[in-house]
């Protein structure tokens, strides 16, 4: 029995502007458990990159440790990658971001990696507005180490063996909004129609984008008392109305009645069009967002969709006024201003 | 509409096939097919469009009838859950087996080859198609244009030449032949003609205890397989082995026995099968025909006289007239007999020639020019009244409304020749069947034969092979033979002829354990392998030297690995599915989509890759927890099994679909089991 995906593909497979098909954005065959939500997220990342005509060699995939952190091996085979130690991906991302602004940074982490061991790093990457898409593949458990409670597991959600969880969960979305994240969304690995446009928006956004994606662990956290199982999420998901990603220069194809959608312009001019719901919700008002999340958490609902966006934020490299060009492409003249300038400086010191 | 949509090729001619809406299938069958009569795609396309309109009208009429009966039509309704208990559903997914007139289980024999179980592979073939060694060299192979690999990759699996491998590498298979009862059942059957059709009937009846007598006008059995298919394509020892195997099963063979009156034999038998072929070669009535008779030969008669070694030479310059396979065999034989200037002339453009692509290629490879748009006008004689050449007129093909017309251009050419071979078609001829014994003939002097039962208007008389509806090929003769044998058995047992045995089918899970499946899904991505040929120079000097050498074992095993195992079916159980999408993501050819249900037309549009090939069905599940359905487009599935491998709940399973078309051999087996 061969586990490799045969290389032949459907002859009518759609091609993007680069002449590539979805399959050209694939990675190795997944070694995660069959049915793991993380694999669906990888598929959505592939879809988003395909639709945005992204060149894989201009992407860096960064991760820590965990099943979720293994996922970058299963998409974008032709991209750069860095698998850091547990919880340390945010510092790698910060450094890489400073050194080369040109790459698209996709950080893939888990709830353990980000909300436990790496939480300090996570908060600082947000605070510094690192320009990246930060995926938390949130399954409420440490999948890789066989199912211990993670810091995002709900209080009432027992583990697979029936043990009680003693501590309340951290809500990563509210925390990120409070720390200054400029694009915050929550979604569900099983809802591609919602997740793909959210990823596309996050990629086009300039600044720290957090995607907190509930991603069921079929092996350790998909049982009856779990609040992160496929069934539970499907029964408690309250999606914020349809999100559409509208590339620059394209008309909105959705047919909502006029005034029934909110538009958010992204940095490159593309737009996210959000179907309005009765929440009477303005995604650019942080207070409003925090209130909605708090209210829904209390109702026992999982609110999904774009929760907050600040399209006027300044990313890290602008705050620090770093050179636009990647450091490794700076020429001798740019790095060394020459003896005349040195003399000027020296003069100033004397 | 453009492209090859709804078109498929059979016998080198484009056919139209339209899927029948589910609700009409019990009335109309799975699909409606009609030939465009065109070999050239561009010309077939406008005809296709017309035929489709006609089919649509047909649907419309049936729909109105259905409305009358209160049947709700699927066309306006959401798709229904697929009924996989219908044996035809998965049968249709095995494209090659479905296309084979005898429904040979192709993927199973290819797998047996891959396991080097040549005896088993041969026997599997023998049961379905009776002549694996012969067909592995000569079959018209309708399975190959149907092969899924032609859609998912480029060229089909070399199914036919792999069949030959089972013959070339088998050992003694006598021990596996069916037992022939010593005590006969008391029924006597007369078979007229010893071609593949009659021989199949004999093989299917002998194991049931029938006493079978075969009458053959020639001195050896085999029909056109012996008299017309040249031995450089089909060596005599292969033919003899497979033909005499049947005779040795206990048929009484009467050679040199031309039947000149059906009436005289009919009363000696409980049933009679007519397998006399289409023995009359067409003639060409143009000026000079009578005068030059000595050097003008009817192709099939000429080939026969070579097979029986009555003719051993031919003139140096030969013209072969005709564009079919017979013309190809004539010209290639003429070169081998010593002619050094052989030309084939055809009235139509080359692209419209009836010959199979591979037969035409072989002739061209042997250096024979094909002059197309060349219409014969006159045989020219020298002063002594001997044939010296032929006059032709150049034609031009014009197409209006998809219909071809050959327009004479007035340009004449003269080609010198010593002999002319006419290969312009064959007719049925039954001068020996009395017109007053209850057998009805149609206006073209063909008997009226029932398509299902092969019975004529005389209840005791059955027809099959070329004798039934005109020239076809060996595999159709075999398929007819199976059906006639079933009918004869029913007839002699006083069972309704339409009460036919169903196919034997079963679906067996291939799961052996975690990550363990009992078939090899590691298909080869290589291109189709070419069959090695004998040295051309040598071959052209030897009438009997087989041109194709066949695959050696290494090539055979490599080619076998190209098969996609289309009999390994994906079986879905919606109650187990948690809609995790793992199968969707792993599927290499994007076959699987979870979506909301709708009409078939709309569902086909909204799949991950729209399902445009209407020949292939959609596998639709019942409603899932989210209210959606699983839809799998069977069209491009490569049967890799990865959906089942990645499914966490076992909602997908891979099950081997054994589909065995009923014929008397396995009918007998069922009977034996019932007794035991
Ligand atoms: C040149 C040529 C090449 C061909 N090549 C191929 C090929 O490569 N592949 C392929 O699949 N098909 C080929 N065919 C077609 C194929 O040979 C026939 O379709 C097939 O043999 C038909 O089988 P049958 O049993 O119906 O009749 P036949 O094979 O025609 O057998 C009929 C038998 O009945 C005998 N007979 C006729 N009348 C009487 C009578 N009154 N009394 C007693 N005996 C009688 C005849 O002598 C003959 O032996 C070819 C045909 C020709 C002409
Ligand atoms: C420094 C360090 N501490 C502990 C571990 C053990 N460890 C590996 S993965 C993991 C938890 C991963 O959980 P999460 O990030 O949620 O990933 P998941 O497997 O659930 O996707 C732990 C604690 C480690 N590898 N390194
Ligand atoms: S790939 Fe194999 S099983 Fe499939 S249609 Fe072709 S020969 Fe048949
Ligand atoms: S077997 Fe399953 S995964 Fe493989 S091609 Fe077919 S549907 Fe797709
Ligand atoms: S992998 Fe299995 S459980 Fe998951 S969606 Fe496919 S069939 Fe359903
Ligand atoms: Mg986790």
PDB file of C-alpha atoms in Angstrom, chain B residues 143 185 291 305 337 577 617 622:
ATOM      1  CA  UNK B 143     -11.875  -1.604 -23.726  1.00  0.00           C
ATOM      2  CA  UNK B 185     -28.776 -34.453 -20.902  1.00  0.00           C
ATOM      3  CA  UNK B 291     -12.633  -8.970 -69.032  1.00  0.00           C
ATOM      4  CA  UNK B 305      -6.936 -19.287 -50.594  1.00  0.00           C
ATOM      5  CA  UNK B 337       3.919 -12.896 -51.287  1.00  0.00           C
ATOM      6  CA  UNK B 577     -18.879  10.459   8.499  1.00  0.00           C
ATOM      7  CA  UNK B 617     -22.047   8.968 -12.642  1.00  0.00           C
ATOM      8  CA  UNK B 622     -27.794  10.478   2.008  1.00  0.00           C
TER       9      UNK B 622
END
